[in-house]
C-alpha positions in Angstrom: 52.9 118.6 140.9 49.5 116.8 141.3 47.6 115.8 138.2 44.1 117.1 138.7 41.0 115.2 137.7 38.2 117.6 136.7 34.6 116.4 137.1 31.5 118.5 136.2 28.5 118.4 138.5 25.7 120.5 137.0 27.3 124.0 136.6 29.8 123.5 139.3 33.3 122.2 138.2 35.1 120.3 140.9 38.9 119.8 140.6 40.2 116.8 142.6 43.9 116.5 143.0 45.4 113.0 143.1 47.8 112.6 145.9 51.0 110.7 145.1 53.3 109.0 147.5 57.0 110.0 147.3 58.0 106.9 145.3 55.2 107.4 142.9 56.2 111.1 142.4 59.7 110.0 141.7 58.5 107.4 139.2 56.3 110.0 137.4 59.2 112.4 137.2 61.5 109.7 135.7 58.9 108.7 133.2 58.5 112.3 132.1 62.2 112.7 131.8 62.5 109.5 129.7 59.7 110.7 127.4 61.3 114.0 126.9 64.6 112.3 126.1 62.8 110.0 123.7 61.2 112.9 121.9 64.4 114.8 121.7 66.2 111.8 120.2 63.5 111.2 117.7 63.8 114.8 116.6 67.5 114.3 116.2 67.0 111.2 114.1 64.5 112.9 111.9 67.0 115.7 111.2 69.8 113.3 110.2 70.2 112.3 106.6 68.3 109.2 105.4 71.4 107.0 104.9 72.5 107.5 108.5 69.0 106.7 109.8 69.7 103.1 110.8 73.0 104.1 112.5 71.3 107.0 114.3 68.5 104.8 115.5 71.0 102.2 116.9 73.1 104.9 118.6 70.1 106.5 120.2 68.8 103.1 121.3 72.0 102.3 123.1 72.1 105.9 124.5 68.6 105.6 125.9 69.2 102.1 127.4 72.5 103.0 129.1 70.8 105.6 131.3 
């Protein structure tokens, strides 16, 4: 669960892992979860009919902000 930073030195590729504190890890996880939710909701909105677009957007907005 560490994002790796890859740096090339000549022909040798070094991978440095960034260490996160527990609170940072939790934050990263919640950000990812939120982004996935957002993507899922946007996909749902795009599948709905054009006339219910506004309504869907508003519903999803409240849904996202209630969490």
